[in-house]
Coordinates of C-alpha atoms in Angstrom, one line a residue:
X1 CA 48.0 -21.9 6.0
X2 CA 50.4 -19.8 8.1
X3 CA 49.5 -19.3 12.1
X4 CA 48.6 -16.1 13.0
X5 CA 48.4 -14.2 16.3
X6 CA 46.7 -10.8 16.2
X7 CA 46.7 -10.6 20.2
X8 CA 50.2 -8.9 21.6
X9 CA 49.5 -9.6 25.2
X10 CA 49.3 -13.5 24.3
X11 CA 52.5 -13.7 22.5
X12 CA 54.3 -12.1 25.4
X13 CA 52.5 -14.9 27.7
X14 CA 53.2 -17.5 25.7
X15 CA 57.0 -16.8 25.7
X16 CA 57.3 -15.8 29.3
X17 CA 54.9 -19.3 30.1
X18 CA 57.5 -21.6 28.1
X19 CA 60.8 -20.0 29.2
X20 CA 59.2 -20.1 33.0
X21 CA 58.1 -23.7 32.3
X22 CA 61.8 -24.2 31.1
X23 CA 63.8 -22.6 34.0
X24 CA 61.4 -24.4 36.7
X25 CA 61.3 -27.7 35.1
X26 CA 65.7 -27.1 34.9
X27 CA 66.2 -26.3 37.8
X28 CA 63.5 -28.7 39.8
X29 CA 64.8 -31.2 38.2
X30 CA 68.7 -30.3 37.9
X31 CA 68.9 -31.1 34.2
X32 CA 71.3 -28.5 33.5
X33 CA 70.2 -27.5 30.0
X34 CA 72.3 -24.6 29.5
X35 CA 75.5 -27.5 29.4
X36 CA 73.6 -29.7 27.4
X37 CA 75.5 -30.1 23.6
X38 CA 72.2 -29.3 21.9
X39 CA 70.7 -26.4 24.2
X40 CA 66.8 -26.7 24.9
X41 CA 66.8 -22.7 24.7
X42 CA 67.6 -23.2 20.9
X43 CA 64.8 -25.1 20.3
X44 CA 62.4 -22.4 22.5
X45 CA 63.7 -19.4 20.1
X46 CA 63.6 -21.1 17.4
X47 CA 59.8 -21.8 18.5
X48 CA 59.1 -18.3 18.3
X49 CA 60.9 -16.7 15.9
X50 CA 59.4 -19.0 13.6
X51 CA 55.9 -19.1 15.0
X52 CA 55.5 -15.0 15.8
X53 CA 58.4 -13.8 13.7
X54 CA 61.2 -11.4 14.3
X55 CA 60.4 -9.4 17.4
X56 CA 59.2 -12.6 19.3
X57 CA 62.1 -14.5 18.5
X58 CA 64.4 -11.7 19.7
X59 CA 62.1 -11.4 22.7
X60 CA 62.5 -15.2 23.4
X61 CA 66.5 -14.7 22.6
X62 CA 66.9 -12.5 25.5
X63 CA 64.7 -14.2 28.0
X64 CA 66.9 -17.2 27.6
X65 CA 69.7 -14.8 27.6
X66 CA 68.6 -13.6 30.8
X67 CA 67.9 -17.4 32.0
X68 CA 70.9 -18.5 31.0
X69 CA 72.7 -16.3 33.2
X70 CA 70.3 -16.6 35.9
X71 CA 71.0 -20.8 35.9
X72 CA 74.8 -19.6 35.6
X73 CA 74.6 -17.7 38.7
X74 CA 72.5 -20.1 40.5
X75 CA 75.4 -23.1 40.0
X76 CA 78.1 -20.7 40.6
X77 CA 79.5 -20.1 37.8
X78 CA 81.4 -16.8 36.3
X79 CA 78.9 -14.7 34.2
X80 CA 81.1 -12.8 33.1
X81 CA 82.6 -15.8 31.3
X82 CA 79.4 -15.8 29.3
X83 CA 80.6 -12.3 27.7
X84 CA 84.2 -13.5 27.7
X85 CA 84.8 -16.9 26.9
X86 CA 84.5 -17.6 23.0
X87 CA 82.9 -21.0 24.0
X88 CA 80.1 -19.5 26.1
X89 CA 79.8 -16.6 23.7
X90 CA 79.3 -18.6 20.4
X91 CA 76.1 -19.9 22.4
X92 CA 75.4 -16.3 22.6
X93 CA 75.8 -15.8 18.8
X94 CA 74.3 -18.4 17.4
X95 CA 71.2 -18.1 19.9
X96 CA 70.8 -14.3 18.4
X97 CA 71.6 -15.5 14.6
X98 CA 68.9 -18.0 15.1
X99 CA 66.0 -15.6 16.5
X100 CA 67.3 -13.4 13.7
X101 CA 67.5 -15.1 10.4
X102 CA 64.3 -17.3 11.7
X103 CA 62.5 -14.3 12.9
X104 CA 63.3 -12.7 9.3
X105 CA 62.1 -15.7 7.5
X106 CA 58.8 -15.8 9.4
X107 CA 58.0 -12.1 9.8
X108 CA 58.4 -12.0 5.7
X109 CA 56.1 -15.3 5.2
X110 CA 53.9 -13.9 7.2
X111 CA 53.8 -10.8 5.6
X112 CA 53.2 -12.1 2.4
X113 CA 50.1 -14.0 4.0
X114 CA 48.5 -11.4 5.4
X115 CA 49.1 -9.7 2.2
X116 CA 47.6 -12.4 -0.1
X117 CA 45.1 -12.9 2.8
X118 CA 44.2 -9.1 2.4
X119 CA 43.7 -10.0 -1.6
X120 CA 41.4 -12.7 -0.7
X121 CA 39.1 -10.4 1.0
X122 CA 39.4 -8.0 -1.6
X123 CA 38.4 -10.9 -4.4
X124 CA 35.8 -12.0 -1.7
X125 CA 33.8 -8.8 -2.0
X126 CA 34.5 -8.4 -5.4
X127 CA 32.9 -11.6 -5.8
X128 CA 30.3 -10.7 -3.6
X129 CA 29.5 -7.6 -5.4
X130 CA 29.6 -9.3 -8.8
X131 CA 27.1 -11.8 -7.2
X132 CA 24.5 -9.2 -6.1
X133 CA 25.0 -7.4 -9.8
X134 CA 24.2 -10.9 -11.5
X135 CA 21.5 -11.2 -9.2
X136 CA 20.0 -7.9 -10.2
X137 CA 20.3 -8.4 -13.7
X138 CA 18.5 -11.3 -13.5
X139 CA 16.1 -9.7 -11.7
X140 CA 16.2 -7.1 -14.3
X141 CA 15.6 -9.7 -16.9
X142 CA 12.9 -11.2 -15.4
X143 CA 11.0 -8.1 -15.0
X144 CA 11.8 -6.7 -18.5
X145 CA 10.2 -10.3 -19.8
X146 CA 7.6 -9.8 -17.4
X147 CA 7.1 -6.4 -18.8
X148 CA 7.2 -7.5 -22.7
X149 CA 4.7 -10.9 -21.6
X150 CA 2.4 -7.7 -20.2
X151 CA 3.0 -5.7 -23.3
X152 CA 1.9 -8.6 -25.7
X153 CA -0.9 -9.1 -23.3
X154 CA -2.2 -5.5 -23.5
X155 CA -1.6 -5.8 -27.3
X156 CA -5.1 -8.2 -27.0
X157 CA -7.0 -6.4 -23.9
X158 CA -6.5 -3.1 -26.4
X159 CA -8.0 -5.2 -29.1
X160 CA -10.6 -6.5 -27.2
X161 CA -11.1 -3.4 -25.8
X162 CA -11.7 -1.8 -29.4
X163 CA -14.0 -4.6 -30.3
X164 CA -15.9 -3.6 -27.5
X165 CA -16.4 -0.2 -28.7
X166 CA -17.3 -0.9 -31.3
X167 CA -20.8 -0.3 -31.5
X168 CA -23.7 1.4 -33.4
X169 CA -25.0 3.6 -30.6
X170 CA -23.4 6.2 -28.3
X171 CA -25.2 5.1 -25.4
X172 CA -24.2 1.6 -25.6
X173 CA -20.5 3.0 -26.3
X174 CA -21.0 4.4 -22.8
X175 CA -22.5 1.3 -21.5
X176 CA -19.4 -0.4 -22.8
X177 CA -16.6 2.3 -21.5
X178 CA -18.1 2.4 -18.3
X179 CA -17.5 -1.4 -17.9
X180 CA -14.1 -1.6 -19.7
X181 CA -12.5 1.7 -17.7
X182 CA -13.5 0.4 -14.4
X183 CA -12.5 -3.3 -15.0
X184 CA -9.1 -2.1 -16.7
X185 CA -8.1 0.4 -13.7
X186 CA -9.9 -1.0 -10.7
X187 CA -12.3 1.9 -10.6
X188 CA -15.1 2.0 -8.4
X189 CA -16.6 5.4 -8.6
X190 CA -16.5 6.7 -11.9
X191 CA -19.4 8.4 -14.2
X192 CA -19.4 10.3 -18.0
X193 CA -20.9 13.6 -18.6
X194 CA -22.0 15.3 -21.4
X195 CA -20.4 19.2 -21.0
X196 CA -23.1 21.9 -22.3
X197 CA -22.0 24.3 -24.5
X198 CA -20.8 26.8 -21.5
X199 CA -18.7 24.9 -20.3
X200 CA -20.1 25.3 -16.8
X201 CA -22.5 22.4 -16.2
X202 CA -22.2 18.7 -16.3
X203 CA -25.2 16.4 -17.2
X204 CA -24.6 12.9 -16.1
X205 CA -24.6 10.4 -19.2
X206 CA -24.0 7.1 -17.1
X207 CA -22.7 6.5 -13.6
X208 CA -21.3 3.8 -11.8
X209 CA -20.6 3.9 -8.0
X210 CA -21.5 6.4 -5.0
X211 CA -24.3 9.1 -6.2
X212 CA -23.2 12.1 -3.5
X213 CA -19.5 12.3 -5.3
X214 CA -21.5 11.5 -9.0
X215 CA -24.8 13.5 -8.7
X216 CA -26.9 14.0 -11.9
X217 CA -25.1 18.3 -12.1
X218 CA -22.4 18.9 -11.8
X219 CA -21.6 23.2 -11.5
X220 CA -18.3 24.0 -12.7
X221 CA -17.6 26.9 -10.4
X222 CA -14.7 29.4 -10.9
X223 CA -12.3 27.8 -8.8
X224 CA -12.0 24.2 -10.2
X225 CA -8.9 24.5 -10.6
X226 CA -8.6 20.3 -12.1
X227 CA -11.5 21.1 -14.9
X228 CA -9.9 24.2 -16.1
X229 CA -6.8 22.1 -16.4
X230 CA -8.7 19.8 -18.0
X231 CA -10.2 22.3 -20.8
X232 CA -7.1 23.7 -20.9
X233 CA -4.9 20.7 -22.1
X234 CA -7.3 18.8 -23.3
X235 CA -5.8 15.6 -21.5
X236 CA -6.2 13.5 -18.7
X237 CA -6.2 15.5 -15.8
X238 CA -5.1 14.1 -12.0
X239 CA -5.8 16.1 -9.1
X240 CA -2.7 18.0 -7.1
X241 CA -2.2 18.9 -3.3
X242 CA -3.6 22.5 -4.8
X243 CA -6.4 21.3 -5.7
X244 CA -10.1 21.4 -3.7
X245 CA -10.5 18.5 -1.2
X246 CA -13.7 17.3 -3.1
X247 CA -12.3 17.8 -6.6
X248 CA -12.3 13.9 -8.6
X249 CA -8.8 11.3 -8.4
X250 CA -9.0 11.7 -12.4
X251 CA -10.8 13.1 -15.1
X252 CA -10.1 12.8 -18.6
X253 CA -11.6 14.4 -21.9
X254 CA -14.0 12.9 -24.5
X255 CA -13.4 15.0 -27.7
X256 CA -15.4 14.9 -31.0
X257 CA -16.1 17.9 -33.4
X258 CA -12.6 18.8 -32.2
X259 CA -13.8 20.6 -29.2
X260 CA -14.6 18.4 -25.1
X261 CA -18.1 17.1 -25.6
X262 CA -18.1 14.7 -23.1
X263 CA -16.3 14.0 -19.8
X264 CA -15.0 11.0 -17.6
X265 CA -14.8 11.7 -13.8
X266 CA -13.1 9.0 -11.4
X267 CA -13.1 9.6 -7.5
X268 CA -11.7 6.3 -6.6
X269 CA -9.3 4.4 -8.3
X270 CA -6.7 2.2 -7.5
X271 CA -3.2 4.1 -7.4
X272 CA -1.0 1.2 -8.5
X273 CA -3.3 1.9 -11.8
X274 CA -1.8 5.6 -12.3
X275 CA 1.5 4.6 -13.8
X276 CA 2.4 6.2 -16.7
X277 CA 1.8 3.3 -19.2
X278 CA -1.8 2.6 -17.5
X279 CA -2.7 6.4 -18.1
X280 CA -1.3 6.0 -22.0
X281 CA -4.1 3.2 -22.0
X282 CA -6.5 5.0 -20.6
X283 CA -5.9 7.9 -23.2
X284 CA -6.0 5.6 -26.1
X285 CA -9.2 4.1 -24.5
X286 CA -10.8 7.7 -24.2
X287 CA -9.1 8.5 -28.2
X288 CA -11.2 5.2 -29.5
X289 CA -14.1 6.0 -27.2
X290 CA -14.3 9.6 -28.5
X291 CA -13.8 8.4 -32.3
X292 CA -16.9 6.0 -32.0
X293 CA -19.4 8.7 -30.4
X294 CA -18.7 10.5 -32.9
X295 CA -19.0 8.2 -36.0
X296 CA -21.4 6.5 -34.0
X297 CA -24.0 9.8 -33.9
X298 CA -23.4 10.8 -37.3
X299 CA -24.6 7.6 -38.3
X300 CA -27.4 7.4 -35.8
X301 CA -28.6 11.3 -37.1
X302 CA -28.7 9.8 -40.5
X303 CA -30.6 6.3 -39.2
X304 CA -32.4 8.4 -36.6
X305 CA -34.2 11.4 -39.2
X306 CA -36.6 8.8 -39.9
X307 CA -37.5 8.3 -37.1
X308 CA -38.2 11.4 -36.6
X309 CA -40.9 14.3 -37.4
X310 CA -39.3 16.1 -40.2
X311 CA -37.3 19.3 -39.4
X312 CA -36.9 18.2 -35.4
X313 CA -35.7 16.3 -32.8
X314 CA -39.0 14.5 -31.7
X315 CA -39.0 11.1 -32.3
X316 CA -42.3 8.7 -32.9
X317 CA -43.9 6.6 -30.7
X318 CA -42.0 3.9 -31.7
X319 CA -38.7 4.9 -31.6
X320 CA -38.9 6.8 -28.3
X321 CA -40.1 3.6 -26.7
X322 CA -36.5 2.0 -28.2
X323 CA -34.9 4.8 -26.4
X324 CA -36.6 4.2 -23.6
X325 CA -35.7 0.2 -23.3
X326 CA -32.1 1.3 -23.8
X327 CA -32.0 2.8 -20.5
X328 CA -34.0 0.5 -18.5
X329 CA -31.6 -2.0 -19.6
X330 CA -28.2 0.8 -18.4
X331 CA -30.6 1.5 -15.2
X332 CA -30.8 -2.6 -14.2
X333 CA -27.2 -2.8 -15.4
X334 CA -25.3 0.4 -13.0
X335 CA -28.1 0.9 -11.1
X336 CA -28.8 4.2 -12.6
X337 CA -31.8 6.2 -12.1
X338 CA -34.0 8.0 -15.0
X339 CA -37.7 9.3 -15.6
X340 CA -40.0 9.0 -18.4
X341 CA -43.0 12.0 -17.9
X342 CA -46.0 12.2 -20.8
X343 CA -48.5 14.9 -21.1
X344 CA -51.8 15.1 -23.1
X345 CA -52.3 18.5 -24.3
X346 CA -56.2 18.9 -25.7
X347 CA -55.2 21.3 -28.5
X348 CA -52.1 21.3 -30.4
X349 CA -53.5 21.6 -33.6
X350 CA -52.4 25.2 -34.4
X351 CA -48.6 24.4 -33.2
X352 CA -46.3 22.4 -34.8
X353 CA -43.8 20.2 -33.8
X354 CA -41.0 22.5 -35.0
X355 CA -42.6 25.1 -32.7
X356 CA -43.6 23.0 -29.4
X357 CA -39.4 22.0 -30.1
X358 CA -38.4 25.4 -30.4
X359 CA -40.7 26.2 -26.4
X360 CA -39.9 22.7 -24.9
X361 CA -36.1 22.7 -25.7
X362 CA -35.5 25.9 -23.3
X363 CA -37.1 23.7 -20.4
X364 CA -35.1 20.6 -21.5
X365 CA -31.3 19.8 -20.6
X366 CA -28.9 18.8 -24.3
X367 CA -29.2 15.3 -23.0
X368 CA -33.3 14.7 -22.8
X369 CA -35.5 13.1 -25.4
X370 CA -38.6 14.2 -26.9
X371 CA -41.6 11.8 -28.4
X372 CA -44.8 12.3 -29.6
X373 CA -47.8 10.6 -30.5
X374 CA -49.9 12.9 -33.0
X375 CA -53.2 10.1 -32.3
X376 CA -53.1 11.2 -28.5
X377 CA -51.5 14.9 -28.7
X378 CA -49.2 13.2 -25.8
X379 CA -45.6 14.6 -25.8
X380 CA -43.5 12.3 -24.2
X381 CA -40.2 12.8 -22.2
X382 CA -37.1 10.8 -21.2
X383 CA -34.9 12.5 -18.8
X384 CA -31.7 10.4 -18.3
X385 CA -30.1 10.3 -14.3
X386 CA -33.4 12.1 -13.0
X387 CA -34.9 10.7 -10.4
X388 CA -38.9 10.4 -10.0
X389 CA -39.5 13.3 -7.8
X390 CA -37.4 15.5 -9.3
X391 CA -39.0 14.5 -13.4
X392 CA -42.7 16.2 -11.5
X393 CA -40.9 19.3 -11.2
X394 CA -39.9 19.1 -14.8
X395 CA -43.5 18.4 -16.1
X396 CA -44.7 21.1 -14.5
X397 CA -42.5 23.6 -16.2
X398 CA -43.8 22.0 -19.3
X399 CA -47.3 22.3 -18.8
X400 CA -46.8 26.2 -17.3
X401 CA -44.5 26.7 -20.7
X402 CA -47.5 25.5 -23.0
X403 CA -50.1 27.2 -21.4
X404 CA -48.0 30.8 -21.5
X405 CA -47.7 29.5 -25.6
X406 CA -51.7 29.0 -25.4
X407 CA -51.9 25.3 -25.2
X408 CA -53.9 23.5 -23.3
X409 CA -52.9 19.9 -21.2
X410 CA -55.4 17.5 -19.9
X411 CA -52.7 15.6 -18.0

């Protein structure tokens, strides 16, 4: 490895030091260098012509120069025979040939180090640079295995996922989505509700989380700017900046009979779940939950008409009690409220069940059950997501609507 200086100032103290140490040392001593056969002073250009290269070495060159007259002059001797005298001017020569040719020689070595010094650095960062690519591929790779390990592994939650949809009746399809959306997307206040034919009111199916930002209505009011995207595209729909303060995180469509039936409303949610491959999931969960509602009530209508008085919607005794089970078990499972009212009427004998349909339905929401038990003339009521006090306001409506009709209740 050649020496190198960077700092000028040194160089120069470095020569003046050893030529100072020289002279001193010369003429404390009376050693007479400069008559010596082999001159000292060589030796001290050579020095730095080879060690800092040419413009050192002819720096060193002259202050020897210099000292060599000075120790001429100091003995009393002729300078001028320094000029002069082919003897004392070959010293001269050979002193300047020296800090030349050596100066030369060094200066170009140590131009080709710095050079191939320069190309180290530049292989260094190179290399440096490669490193930090490597290491990002491999990074790269990692992820992209991580990625395809989380792909096969959403390959079975999707399967599982259908499995668990899979079921004979809507409501426990609900029961089910409920469960699976908030599990899969770290949802903790998030409901379903079935969308009346106006498109203006929502009637809660099941809820799971904070009632005041899930209440049993929901009024669609001009200005909701996220549902009328919602009806719009028909897709899941996230709220904007634009949109109102109290507006939902997410809501997405439940579609059967080719039109929104049903819809899913998130308020919280975690955000690292809204990627755009966790909201293809959640479509394709809403696409399987949508297909089995709807096979799932055409083939409850055709297991259900038997349960049924013929030409309505009133189911026995029996059956309603079923119904009613259901949702004890959804109202111990989400903590979900829901009412069941009866009332006797004393003559119902000259209406029929089609008719007491056709007058109870207007007082009804899409989402309520009737029952009836002909031995008792009690008509029976299940009003999912209503609370206690509020199912007394409905039974009165009922009992005003049959006594305008004629009827006549005894509780």
């Amino acid at each position: 490895m050649i020496y190198t200086q960077k700092n000028t100032l040194r160089k120069l103290i470095e020569v003046i030091v050893v030529i100072s140490l020289i002279g001193i040392s010369d003429q404390l001593f009376q050693l007479h260098l400069t008559t010596w056969e082999l001159d000292p002073l060589f030796f001290f250009v050579l020095l730095f012509s080879l060690r800092y290269g040419l413009t050192m070495g002819l720096l060193g060159f002259f202050l020897a120069l210099i000292y060599h007259m000075m120790a001429i002059g100091f003995n009393g001797g002729d300078i001028y025979l320094l000029f002069y005298d082919m003897s004392e001017a070959s010293w001269i020569l050979f002193s300047l040939l020296l800090a030349i040719i050596c100066g030369l020689y060094s200066t170009s070595f140590q131009e080709r180090y710095e050079s191939l010094h320069y190309r180290h650095d530049e292989l260094k960062d190179e290399n440096e640079q490669l490193t930090e690519a490597i290491k990002l591929l491999e990074h790269s790779q990692k992820t992209m295995q991580e990625k395809m390990l989380e792909s096969e592994h959403s390959l079975t939650r999707i399967y599982q996922v259908g499995k668990a949809l899979d079921q004979s009746s809507p409501e426990l399809i609900r029961n089910e989505a409920i469960t699976i959306i908030s599990n899969l997307f770290k949802a903790k206040e998030l409901a379903i509700y079935h969308l009346d034919s106006s498109k203006r009111t929502l009637r809660l199916h099941i809820r799971k989380g904070d009632s005041n930002h899930l209440p049993q209505t929901v009024f669609i009011e001009e200005d909701s700017a996220v549902y009328k995207r919602l009806f719009r595209n028909k897709t899941i729909t996230l709220r904007t900046i634009e949109d109102e303060n109290d507006s939902p995180v997410l809501v997405g469509p439940i579609i059967y009979d080719n039109q929104i039936k049903e819809v899913l409303v998130i308020y919280q949610v975690d955000f690292a779940k809204l990627t755009t491959y966790e909201i293809q999931i959640m479509s394709l969960v809403l696409d399987w939950m949508s297909s089995r509602i709807e096979k799932a009530t055409e083939l409850e209508l055709k297991e259900e008409k038997i349960k049924m008085f013929q030409g309505t919607n009133i189911y026995f005794k029996e059956a309603f009690e079923h119904k009613v089970q259901i949702q004890k078990k959804r109202s111990e499972e989400f903590d979900q409220s829901f009412s069941v009212i009866h009332v006797q009427f004393a003559k119902f004998d000259q209406i029929t069940p089609v008719e007491a349909e056709i007058i109870l339905r207007s007082y009804l929401r899409e989402i309520d059950i009737m029952g009836y038990d002909p031995s008792e003339n009690i008509f029976s009521f299940l009003l999912p997501g209503t609370a206690p006090e509020n199912a007394e306001i409905v039974k009165e409506r009922i009992k005003n609507a049959f006594t305008e009709k004629g009827g006549m209740h005894v509780g």
